[in-house]
Short mmCIF file of C-alpha atoms (C1' of nucleotides) in Angstrom, two decimals:
data_model
loop_
_atom_site.label_atom_id
_atom_site.label_comp_id
_atom_site.label_asym_id
_atom_site.label_seq_id
_atom_site.Cartn_x
_atom_site.Cartn_y
_atom_site.Cartn_z
CA MET A 1353 19.68 -5.76 -18.83
CA PHE A 1354 21.51 -5.78 -16.19
CA ARG A 1355 21.92 -9.27 -14.16
CA ALA A 1356 23.07 -10.06 -11.02
CA LEU A 1357 22.99 -12.40 -8.48
CA VAL A 1358 23.20 -12.42 -4.73
CA VAL A 1359 24.54 -15.87 -2.82
CA GLU A 1360 24.54 -15.46 0.35
CA ASP A 1361 22.05 -18.38 2.93
CA GLN A 1362 20.53 -16.44 5.43
CA THR A 1363 17.12 -15.26 3.60
CA LEU A 1364 15.90 -11.89 5.10
CA MET A 1365 20.34 -10.85 5.20
CA ARG A 1366 20.03 -12.43 1.03
CA LEU A 1367 16.29 -10.43 0.08
CA ALA A 1368 17.88 -7.15 2.02
CA LEU A 1369 20.75 -7.87 -0.85
CA MET A 1370 18.67 -8.34 -3.22
CA ASN A 1371 16.42 -4.97 -2.41
CA GLU A 1372 20.36 -3.15 -2.21
CA VAL A 1373 20.92 -4.13 -5.68
CA GLN A 1374 17.90 -3.32 -7.09
CA ALA A 1375 17.42 0.12 -5.67
CA SER A 1376 20.95 0.68 -7.60
CA PHE A 1377 20.69 0.37 -10.66
CA GLU A 1378 17.49 1.41 -12.49
CA GLU A 1379 16.79 -1.39 -14.54
CA CYS A 1380 17.82 -4.93 -13.76
CA ILE A 1381 17.48 -9.03 -12.76
CA VAL A 1382 18.35 -9.58 -9.16
CA LEU A 1383 18.72 -13.63 -8.32
CA GLY A 1384 19.15 -14.53 -5.21
CA ALA A 1385 20.82 -18.40 -4.27
CA GLU A 1386 21.00 -19.96 -0.69
CA THR A 1387 24.06 -22.40 -1.68
CA LEU A 1388 26.81 -22.40 -3.71
CA ASN A 1389 25.14 -25.51 -5.71
CA ILE A 1390 22.25 -23.98 -6.91
CA ALA A 1391 25.16 -20.27 -7.45
CA THR A 1392 27.03 -22.27 -9.39
CA ALA A 1393 24.27 -23.21 -11.73
CA GLU A 1394 23.17 -20.59 -12.33
CA LEU A 1395 26.90 -19.45 -13.78
CA GLN A 1396 27.43 -21.60 -15.57
CA ASN A 1397 23.93 -21.25 -18.05
CA ASN A 1398 23.85 -17.15 -17.27
CA HIS A 1399 25.64 -14.61 -17.08
CA PHE A 1400 25.89 -12.20 -14.05
CA ASP A 1401 27.21 -8.30 -14.61
CA LEU A 1402 27.34 -8.29 -10.45
CA VAL A 1403 27.73 -10.84 -8.12
CA VAL A 1404 27.65 -10.53 -4.45
CA ILE A 1405 28.78 -12.94 -2.03
CA ASP A 1406 28.89 -14.21 1.72
CA PRO A 1407 31.82 -16.45 2.20
CA GLY A 1408 29.97 -18.32 5.11
CA LEU A 1409 28.52 -20.96 3.20
CA PRO A 1410 25.86 -23.92 4.15
CA GLY A 1411 28.35 -27.71 4.17
CA PHE A 1412 31.36 -25.16 4.59
CA ASP A 1413 33.19 -24.49 7.84
CA PRO A 1414 33.16 -21.24 8.35
CA THR A 1415 36.20 -21.20 10.66
CA SER A 1416 38.29 -21.88 8.07
CA GLN A 1417 39.82 -19.66 6.07
CA GLY A 1418 40.17 -21.95 2.95
CA ASP A 1419 36.79 -22.99 2.75
CA ARG A 1420 36.29 -19.11 2.74
CA VAL A 1421 38.74 -18.91 -0.13
CA ALA A 1422 37.70 -21.40 -2.31
CA VAL A 1423 33.49 -20.52 -1.91
CA VAL A 1424 34.52 -16.72 -3.31
CA ASP A 1425 37.30 -18.10 -5.80
CA LYS A 1426 34.70 -20.79 -7.28
CA ILE A 1427 32.51 -17.93 -8.33
CA ILE A 1428 34.70 -16.04 -9.52
CA GLU A 1429 36.63 -18.76 -12.12
CA ALA A 1430 33.13 -19.14 -12.91
CA SER A 1431 32.08 -15.46 -13.90
CA PRO A 1432 35.48 -13.85 -15.35
CA SER A 1433 33.49 -10.54 -16.60
CA ALA A 1434 30.81 -9.76 -13.22
CA ILE A 1435 32.01 -7.42 -10.22
CA HIS A 1436 31.87 -8.99 -7.74
CA VAL A 1437 31.67 -7.99 -3.52
CA VAL A 1438 32.34 -10.46 -1.12
CA VAL A 1439 29.92 -9.51 2.10
CA THR A 1440 30.01 -11.14 5.45
CA GLY A 1441 29.83 -10.95 9.09
CA SER A 1442 32.91 -11.43 10.04
CA ASP A 1443 35.67 -9.22 8.35
CA ASN A 1444 39.26 -8.45 9.00
CA LEU A 1445 42.09 -6.63 6.74
CA CYS A 1446 43.67 -9.52 6.15
CA GLU A 1447 40.56 -11.62 4.57
CA ALA A 1448 40.39 -8.36 2.05
CA ASP A 1449 43.99 -8.82 0.83
CA GLY A 1450 43.21 -11.90 -0.17
CA PHE A 1451 40.14 -11.56 -2.15
CA ARG A 1452 41.32 -8.84 -3.48
CA GLN A 1453 44.42 -10.80 -4.73
CA ILE A 1454 41.99 -13.36 -6.58
CA GLY A 1455 39.70 -10.83 -8.29
CA ALA A 1456 36.91 -9.54 -6.21
CA ALA A 1457 36.45 -6.04 -6.26
CA ALA A 1458 34.81 -4.97 -2.86
CA TYR A 1459 34.65 -6.09 0.62
CA LEU A 1460 32.26 -5.48 2.29
CA GLY A 1461 30.84 -5.53 6.93
CA LYS A 1462 28.27 -6.36 6.96
CA THR A 1463 28.01 -4.45 10.50
CA GLY A 1464 27.61 -0.70 9.31
CA LEU A 1465 26.03 -1.68 5.46
CA ALA A 1466 23.28 0.32 5.50
CA PRO A 1467 20.64 0.64 2.83
CA GLY A 1468 22.02 2.76 0.64
CA VAL A 1469 26.30 2.62 1.02
CA PHE A 1470 25.78 -0.26 -2.04
CA ARG A 1471 25.42 2.75 -4.03
CA ASP A 1472 29.33 4.09 -3.26
CA VAL A 1473 30.43 0.94 -3.13
CA LEU A 1474 29.06 0.30 -6.57
CA ASP A 1475 30.86 4.26 -6.96
CA ASP A 1476 33.88 2.98 -5.08
CA ILE A 1477 34.50 0.09 -7.88
CA SER A 1478 33.88 2.19 -11.03
CA THR A 1479 35.72 5.05 -9.67
CA LYS A 1480 38.80 3.63 -7.41
CA GLY A 1481 38.58 -0.16 -8.99
CA PHE A 1482 38.13 -1.77 -4.63
CA SER A 1483 35.43 -0.53 -2.35
CA LEU A 1484 36.81 -1.72 1.52
CA ARG A 1485 34.23 -1.31 4.06
CA LEU A 1486 34.50 -3.21 7.05
CA SER A 1487 32.02 -3.18 10.39
CA ARG A 1488 32.48 -0.48 12.64
CA VAL A 1489 30.05 0.89 14.86
CA VAL A 1490 28.58 3.72 13.84
CA MET A 1491 24.37 3.78 16.15
CA THR A 1492 24.70 5.82 20.07
CA LYS A 1493 21.27 5.95 19.71
CA PRO A 1494 18.37 3.38 18.97
CA ASP A 1495 16.39 3.43 15.33
CA TYR A 1496 12.79 3.81 16.40
CA ARG A 1497 9.58 2.07 14.35
CA PHE A 1498 5.98 2.60 13.74
CA SER A 1499 3.91 1.20 12.49
CA VAL A 1500 1.48 4.24 12.29
CA LEU A 1501 4.41 6.36 10.25
CA THR A 1502 4.28 6.15 5.80
CA PRO A 1503 8.07 5.83 4.76
CA ARG A 1504 8.23 8.83 3.76
CA GLU A 1505 7.45 10.01 7.91
CA GLN A 1506 9.30 7.08 8.77
CA GLU A 1507 12.52 8.79 7.17
CA ALA A 1508 12.16 12.50 8.21
CA ILE A 1509 12.03 11.22 12.22
CA ASP A 1510 14.66 8.69 11.53
CA MET A 1511 16.43 12.16 10.50
CA MET A 1512 15.48 13.68 13.03
CA ALA A 1513 15.55 12.06 15.59
CA HIS A 1514 20.02 11.87 13.93
CA ARG A 1515 19.98 15.47 14.10
CA GLU A 1516 23.46 16.58 16.08
CA PRO A 1517 23.44 19.48 19.19
CA GLY A 1518 22.94 23.24 17.19
CA VAL A 1519 21.59 21.61 14.22
CA LYS A 1520 18.98 23.39 12.67
CA ARG A 1521 15.52 21.67 11.93
CA LYS A 1522 15.50 23.91 8.56
CA GLU A 1523 18.94 22.23 7.64
CA ILE A 1524 18.26 18.77 8.06
CA PHE A 1525 14.86 19.35 5.90
CA SER A 1526 17.29 20.49 3.44
CA LEU A 1527 19.29 17.53 3.57
CA MET A 1528 16.23 15.45 3.72
CA ALA A 1529 15.23 17.82 0.84
CA ASP A 1530 18.62 17.03 -0.89
CA ARG A 1531 18.34 12.65 0.07
CA LEU A 1532 15.17 12.13 -1.22
CA ALA A 1533 15.01 14.59 -4.23
CA ILE A 1534 12.37 16.57 -3.26
CA ASP A 1535 11.40 20.01 -2.13
CA ALA A 1536 12.29 20.79 1.60
CA GLY A 1537 8.44 22.63 2.17
CA SER A 1538 7.79 19.10 1.51
CA ALA A 1539 10.59 17.60 3.30
CA GLU A 1540 9.30 20.15 6.54
CA LYS A 1541 5.81 19.04 5.77
CA TYR A 1542 6.47 14.78 6.14
CA TYR A 1543 7.85 15.23 9.73
CA LYS A 1544 5.13 17.81 11.01
CA GLN A 1545 2.41 15.04 9.90
CA ALA A 1546 4.80 12.50 11.02
CA ARG A 1547 5.04 14.26 15.23
CA ALA A 1548 1.10 15.45 15.19
CA LYS A 1549 0.67 11.26 14.33
CA LEU A 1550 2.44 10.35 16.87
CA MET A 1551 1.04 12.74 19.56
CA ARG A 1552 -1.85 12.30 18.11
CA GLN A 1553 -1.30 8.51 19.61
CA GLY A 1554 0.14 9.79 23.56
CA HIS A 1555 3.62 7.87 22.03
CA PRO A 1556 5.99 9.14 24.21
CA LEU A 1557 8.95 11.21 21.43
CA PRO A 1558 12.39 10.19 20.55
CA ARG A 1559 14.60 12.62 22.03
CA GLY A 1560 15.08 15.61 19.62
CA LEU A 1561 11.92 15.22 18.96
CA MET B 716 0.15 -0.10 22.24
CA PHE B 717 3.27 -3.11 21.19
CA ARG B 718 6.15 -2.28 22.03
CA ALA B 719 9.60 -4.45 20.69
CA LEU B 720 13.35 -4.53 20.53
CA VAL B 721 15.09 -5.04 17.66
CA VAL B 722 18.79 -6.16 19.19
CA GLU B 723 21.63 -6.68 16.45
CA ASP B 724 24.04 -5.70 14.72
CA GLN B 725 23.99 -6.12 11.00
CA THR B 726 22.23 -3.11 9.61
CA LEU B 727 20.54 -4.82 6.72
CA MET B 728 18.96 -8.06 9.31
CA ARG B 729 18.61 -5.59 12.37
CA LEU B 730 16.28 -3.87 9.41
CA ALA B 731 14.71 -6.81 7.97
CA LEU B 732 13.24 -8.35 11.77
CA MET B 733 12.40 -5.35 12.36
CA ASN B 734 9.92 -5.10 10.22
CA GLU B 735 8.64 -9.08 10.35
CA VAL B 736 7.80 -7.52 13.87
CA GLN B 737 6.00 -4.74 12.58
CA ALA B 738 4.29 -7.33 10.50
CA SER B 739 3.12 -9.58 13.03
CA PHE B 740 1.38 -6.90 14.62
CA GLU B 741 -1.46 -4.49 13.58
CA GLU B 742 -0.32 -1.68 15.32
CA CYS B 743 3.69 -1.41 17.43
CA ILE B 744 6.39 -0.19 18.04
CA VAL B 745 9.70 -1.18 17.36
CA LEU B 746 13.58 0.26 18.13
CA GLY B 747 16.90 -1.33 16.45
CA ALA B 748 19.59 -1.55 18.63
CA GLU B 749 23.22 -2.23 17.07
CA THR B 750 24.89 -2.69 20.61
CA LEU B 751 24.71 -4.23 23.48
CA ASN B 752 25.16 -0.85 25.29
CA ILE B 753 22.24 0.65 23.39
CA ALA B 754 19.90 -1.73 24.38
CA THR B 755 20.39 -1.75 27.96
CA ALA B 756 20.01 1.48 28.50
CA GLU B 757 16.42 1.38 26.58
CA LEU B 758 15.72 -1.30 28.93
CA GLN B 759 16.49 0.42 31.67
CA ASN B 760 14.08 3.27 30.15
CA ASN B 761 11.41 1.59 28.84
CA HIS B 762 8.99 -1.20 29.04
CA PHE B 763 9.06 -3.76 26.90
CA ASP B 764 7.09 -6.75 25.14
CA LEU B 765 9.03 -8.80 22.93
CA VAL B 766 13.20 -8.91 22.62
CA VAL B 767 14.73 -10.18 19.98
CA ILE B 768 18.18 -11.19 20.10
CA ASP B 769 21.09 -12.25 18.14
CA PRO B 770 23.89 -12.99 21.17
CA GLY B 771 27.02 -11.91 18.00
CA LEU B 772 27.22 -8.36 18.92
CA PRO B 773 30.61 -6.49 18.60
CA GLY B 774 32.35 -6.45 21.62
CA PHE B 775 32.09 -9.82 22.50
CA ASP B 776 33.42 -12.93 20.56
CA PRO B 777 31.76 -14.85 19.03
CA THR B 778 32.74 -17.46 19.28
CA SER B 779 32.46 -17.77 23.32
CA GLN B 780 29.92 -19.92 24.69
CA GLY B 781 29.91 -18.08 27.65
CA ASP B 782 29.92 -14.15 26.23
CA ARG B 783 26.91 -15.51 24.59
CA VAL B 784 25.22 -16.44 27.22
CA ALA B 785 26.51 -13.37 29.23
CA VAL B 786 24.25 -11.12 26.54
CA VAL B 787 21.44 -12.97 26.62
CA ASP B 788 21.27 -12.80 30.17
CA LYS B 789 21.94 -9.57 31.25
CA ILE B 790 18.76 -8.74 28.42
CA ILE B 791 16.56 -11.00 29.81
CA GLU B 792 17.34 -10.43 33.56
CA ALA B 793 17.12 -6.62 32.49
CA SER B 794 13.67 -6.99 30.65
CA PRO B 795 12.08 -9.76 33.07
CA SER B 796 8.13 -9.87 31.30
CA ALA B 797 9.12 -9.53 27.40
CA ILE B 798 9.14 -12.07 25.37
CA HIS B 799 13.27 -13.28 24.59
CA VAL B 800 13.68 -13.94 20.71
CA VAL B 801 17.16 -15.49 19.69
CA VAL B 802 18.74 -14.97 16.29
CA THR B 803 21.96 -16.43 15.32
CA GLY B 804 23.63 -17.82 12.44
CA SER B 805 25.51 -19.92 13.96
CA ASP B 806 22.64 -22.23 15.53
CA ASN B 807 22.47 -24.86 17.66
CA LEU B 808 20.18 -27.33 19.34
CA CYS B 809 22.84 -27.60 22.51
CA GLU B 810 22.57 -23.66 22.30
CA ALA B 811 19.11 -23.21 21.96
CA ASP B 812 18.69 -25.63 25.07
CA GLY B 813 20.86 -23.06 26.53
CA PHE B 814 18.35 -20.56 25.74
CA ARG B 815 15.54 -21.82 27.01
CA GLN B 816 16.47 -22.48 30.04
CA ILE B 817 17.68 -19.78 31.78
CA GLY B 818 14.32 -18.17 29.96
CA ALA B 819 14.05 -17.32 25.59
CA ALA B 820 11.05 -18.30 24.30
CA ALA B 821 12.40 -19.22 20.59
CA TYR B 822 15.70 -19.80 19.64
CA LEU B 823 16.02 -19.86 15.49
CA GLY B 824 19.11 -19.93 12.62
CA LYS B 825 18.88 -17.07 10.29
CA THR B 826 19.15 -19.53 7.31
CA GLY B 827 15.89 -20.99 6.84
CA LEU B 828 14.31 -17.42 8.34
CA ALA B 829 11.31 -16.42 6.11
CA PRO B 830 9.60 -12.85 5.98
CA GLY B 831 6.10 -14.94 7.54
CA VAL B 832 8.59 -17.22 9.74
CA PHE B 833 8.14 -14.73 12.80
CA ARG B 834 4.84 -14.24 12.63
CA ASP B 835 3.76 -18.30 12.82
CA VAL B 836 7.07 -18.45 15.59
CA LEU B 837 5.18 -16.04 17.46
CA ASP B 838 2.12 -18.37 17.11
CA ASP B 839 4.36 -21.44 18.48
CA ILE B 840 5.23 -19.24 21.53
CA SER B 841 1.21 -18.44 22.14
CA THR B 842 0.76 -21.88 21.87
CA LYS B 843 3.53 -24.19 22.56
CA GLY B 844 5.46 -21.75 24.87
CA PHE B 845 8.59 -22.43 22.79
CA SER B 846 9.32 -22.46 19.30
CA LEU B 847 12.64 -23.57 17.88
CA ARG B 848 14.01 -23.03 13.91
CA LEU B 849 17.30 -24.63 13.74
CA SER B 850 19.12 -23.35 10.16
CA ARG B 851 18.13 -25.65 7.89
CA VAL B 852 18.10 -25.44 3.78
CA VAL B 853 15.49 -25.25 1.62
CA MET B 854 16.20 -23.51 -2.00
CA THR B 855 16.66 -26.37 -4.33
CA LYS B 856 16.37 -22.87 -7.32
CA PRO B 857 17.71 -19.68 -6.98
CA ASP B 858 14.96 -17.07 -6.56
CA TYR B 859 13.91 -14.66 -9.07
CA ARG B 860 13.57 -10.80 -8.57
CA PHE B 861 12.75 -7.80 -11.65
CA SER B 862 12.63 -4.63 -11.19
CA VAL B 863 9.76 -3.86 -13.63
CA LEU B 864 7.07 -5.93 -11.51
CA THR B 865 5.22 -4.91 -8.61
CA PRO B 866 4.78 -6.69 -5.38
CA ARG B 867 2.09 -7.90 -6.09
CA GLU B 868 3.05 -9.51 -8.95
CA GLN B 869 6.38 -10.58 -8.02
CA GLU B 870 5.07 -12.94 -5.52
CA ALA B 871 2.98 -14.44 -8.17
CA ILE B 872 5.87 -14.58 -10.27
CA ASP B 873 7.74 -16.11 -7.36
CA MET B 874 5.13 -18.97 -5.99
CA MET B 875 4.51 -20.02 -9.66
CA ALA B 876 8.38 -20.12 -10.68
CA HIS B 877 7.71 -22.54 -7.16
CA ARG B 878 5.05 -25.22 -8.43
CA GLU B 879 6.25 -28.40 -7.88
CA PRO B 880 5.95 -30.62 -11.80
CA GLY B 881 1.75 -31.98 -11.95
CA VAL B 882 0.87 -29.21 -9.60
CA LYS B 883 -1.96 -26.91 -11.13
CA ARG B 884 -1.93 -22.95 -11.77
CA LYS B 885 -5.32 -22.69 -10.77
CA GLU B 886 -3.32 -24.72 -7.40
CA ILE B 887 -0.99 -22.26 -7.15
CA PHE B 888 -3.76 -19.53 -7.75
CA SER B 889 -6.03 -20.37 -4.32
CA LEU B 890 -2.30 -20.62 -2.70
CA MET B 891 -1.69 -17.49 -3.43
CA ALA B 892 -5.80 -15.97 -2.62
CA ASP B 893 -5.31 -17.10 0.65
CA ARG B 894 -2.22 -16.38 1.53
CA LEU B 895 -2.81 -12.73 0.46
CA ALA B 896 -6.52 -12.77 1.03
CA ILE B 897 -7.44 -12.03 -1.92
CA ASP B 898 -9.61 -13.06 -5.21
CA ALA B 899 -8.35 -16.20 -6.99
CA GLY B 900 -9.43 -14.51 -10.38
CA SER B 901 -7.52 -11.13 -8.94
CA ALA B 902 -4.26 -13.66 -8.09
CA GLU B 903 -4.54 -14.98 -11.24
CA LYS B 904 -4.84 -11.74 -12.92
CA TYR B 905 -1.41 -10.76 -11.37
CA TYR B 906 -0.04 -12.98 -12.91
CA LYS B 907 -0.61 -12.76 -16.37
CA GLN B 908 0.73 -9.49 -16.07
CA ALA B 909 4.02 -9.78 -14.78
CA ARG B 910 4.46 -12.07 -17.55
CA ALA B 911 3.06 -9.63 -19.59
CA LYS B 912 5.65 -7.25 -18.81
CA LEU B 913 8.87 -9.95 -18.86
CA MET B 914 8.01 -10.73 -21.78
CA ARG B 915 6.98 -7.73 -23.43
CA GLN B 916 10.72 -6.77 -22.45
CA GLY B 917 11.88 -9.89 -23.38
CA HIS B 918 13.09 -11.44 -20.55
CA PRO B 919 13.98 -15.06 -20.37
CA LEU B 920 11.61 -16.72 -17.62
CA PRO B 921 12.08 -18.80 -15.35
CA ARG B 922 11.42 -22.42 -15.62
CA GLY B 923 7.81 -23.53 -15.09
CA LEU B 924 7.42 -20.12 -16.60
"C1'" DA C 167 -16.26 -34.65 -28.46
"C1'" DA C 168 -17.12 -32.11 -24.04
"C1'" DA C 169 -15.07 -30.01 -20.37
"C1'" DA C 170 -11.01 -27.64 -18.32
"C1'" DA C 171 -7.08 -25.27 -17.50
"C1'" DT C 172 -4.40 -21.96 -20.07
"C1'" DA C 173 -3.01 -17.61 -22.73
"C1'" DG C 174 -4.12 -12.34 -23.76
"C1'" DG C 175 -6.25 -9.06 -22.98
"C1'" DG C 176 -9.54 -4.08 -21.18
"C1'" DA C 177 -11.09 -1.45 -18.13
"C1'" DT C 178 -12.71 0.25 -13.05
"C1'" DG C 179 -13.41 2.00 -8.44
"C1'" DA C 180 -10.61 2.04 -3.71
"C1'" DC C 181 -7.34 3.66 -1.39
"C1'" DA C 182 -2.21 5.65 -0.25
"C1'" DT C 183 1.10 7.95 -1.12
"C1'" DC C 184 3.89 11.24 -2.32
"C1'" DA C 185 4.55 15.63 -3.53
"C1'" DT C 186 3.13 21.23 -3.89
"C1'" DC C 187 1.78 25.36 -1.74
"C1'" DC C 188 -0.92 27.94 1.90
"C1'" DC C 189 -2.07 29.86 5.69
"C1'" DT C 190 -1.84 31.81 11.91
"C1'" DT C 191 0.55 31.47 15.27
"C1'" DT C 192 4.33 31.06 18.95
"C1'" DT C 193 8.75 30.40 20.05
"C1'" DT C 194 13.43 31.46 19.92
"C1'" DT C 195 17.82 33.58 18.90
"C1'" DG C 196 20.52 37.49 16.98
"C1'" DC D 1445 12.04 44.72 18.70
"C1'" DA D 1446 13.24 42.27 14.69
"C1'" DA D 1447 13.31 38.19 11.80
"C1'" DA D 1448 14.68 33.92 11.49
"C1'" DA D 1449 13.30 29.13 13.36
"C1'" DA D 1450 9.64 26.86 14.58
"C1'" DA D 1451 4.99 24.54 15.63
"C1'" DG D 1452 1.10 23.42 13.81
"C1'" DG D 1453 -3.03 23.09 10.49
"C1'" DG D 1454 -5.50 22.74 6.03
"C1'" DA D 1455 -6.29 21.97 0.76
"C1'" DT D 1456 -4.34 19.92 -3.56
"C1'" DG D 1457 -3.76 16.89 -8.13
"C1'" DA D 1458 -0.95 13.24 -9.31
"C1'" DT D 1459 0.78 8.61 -9.52
"C1'" DG D 1460 0.38 3.42 -8.77
"C1'" DT D 1461 -1.09 0.35 -6.91
"C1'" DC D 1462 -4.87 -2.82 -5.47
"C1'" DA D 1463 -9.06 -5.42 -6.28
"C1'" DT D 1464 -12.67 -6.56 -8.90
"C1'" DC D 1465 -15.05 -8.54 -12.68
"C1'" DC D 1466 -15.94 -8.86 -17.66
"C1'" DC D 1467 -14.51 -10.80 -22.58
"C1'" DT D 1468 -12.45 -13.90 -25.93
"C1'" DA D 1469 -9.34 -17.22 -28.24
"C1'" DT D 1470 -6.39 -21.64 -27.96
"C1'" DT D 1471 -4.74 -25.81 -25.93
"C1'" DT D 1472 -5.38 -29.41 -22.08
"C1'" DT D 1473 -7.79 -33.19 -20.52
"C1'" DT D 1474 -10.57 -36.38 -19.43
#
DNA sequence: AAAAATAGGGATGACATCATCCCTTTTTTG
DNA sequence: CAAAAAAGGGATGATGTCATCCCTATTTTT
C-alpha cells in the first residue's frame, strides 16, 4: 500500500494536495500534517513512500532561507527512502537548486499547479529523476463554475471554453474523450447537455459557447 | 442567480475557494481569475454579488503593503455593491483593519481556513457586518485519507479520529448526524463500514479506532 | 445483574451520474 | 452542391453512493 504525507499549513491547499496525490495512485493512504511537529512525529513512527512539503510552516520565518531549508532538510533526513516534493508559493530557481542538492525530487510553484499536474510531476521524477515547475501565469480567461452542472458537464464546458479560435469542436470532443477515457460521442453528449442546462436557466454563456 | 468571483493565483487554492463558495449557495455561478487583469475585465462587464481576493497576485510585490492594498482597492472600486472577502496566507491584525477601512467585509488567514468555514464567514458578515479569522494552528494529529473509502465513510473516520478521550462514540454519531443532516444510525453504519473496509485490507487504523 | 455501548454483519430502495447509442434538423465549410 | 460540422433532442443500462432499517453477539458501565 502506497503511503504519502503532505506537510502544508494551509488547510484547503493541504486537502487539495492530498487529493492530487490520491488521484495519482490507485490505492493509497495519504496523511496530512499542518505542522512540522505533527509531520516529524509521523515520520518517526511510520514509513512513507512520498512526502510533499511546503517549507513555509507556522513557527518559521517564511522569508528566512535558512528556516526553509531547515524544514525540508529535517523531513528528508527523517525519511531518507521517500520521494520528496517541495511545493511553495514563493518559488525561484535558486531555491530549487538548493533543495535539489539536499535530496528533493521535485520543486513546484503553487501558481500553475493545477489538478492533474502532480501526476505529470511523478512521471518526470521516475523518468528524469527531478521535476521543476516554476510558477507561471497561464490563464487568459476566467474559469466558470456552475452549480447546476455535474462534474462531467462542467469539464466539457471548461474544455470548450478554452478552445483556441479555429479549432473545431469535434477536435475538443476527441481531446476530451482521450483525457477522460470515454467515447467522443459521450463527450459531445455531455457538452450538449451542459449547454442546454445553462440555456434553459437563461445563463449568459462564456464566449466560445 | 448568485454570482461570485474568486481572484487567486494559486490554482488549487482558487479551485478550493470556488468550491467553498459553491457549497455556501444553493444555485450560483462562480468565476475564477488568476490575475488582476482577468478579474478587472470581468468586473467591468458583469455584476457580482461576492468577490474573494488574495492580494498576493502575480506582478505585485507580496511584501509591499502598498501593492496589496492597491489590488484590493481596485477590485472594491470596480464592484462597489459586492461583498468583498480578503483571503491571505500572510495575515495580520493590522492589515485586517486596513482592508476593513477600505470596505472589505471579511479578512481570512489561509491557515485554519477549512472546508465549511466559509459558510460561517458569510453568516458573520450578514449578522455582524464583518468577519475576522486570523491564521491559527488547530491540528494536533494528522488527517488520514484512504482511497478505498467513500466520502461519507471518510468523514465518519475523520470525526471519530478526532474524538476527545472520554467522549462516547454514540455522541460522535449524533454529532455526525447533525452535521450531515442524516440519521445517527446511518452515521454509525458508515463508520462501521469504513472500519470494516480498512481492517479487511489490513490497514493500521489511526489511534482511537 | 441489568443497562448501555460497541462490534459486526445483511438487505433495501432512492437517486444521480456515467457512458452509450440512437435520432433529426440546421449551419458551415470545402 | 455535397459533405462535414454542429445544434438539439430521447432512451437506456450499469454503477455507486446515500440513507434507512433490521439483526445478533460481545464488551463495558452503572
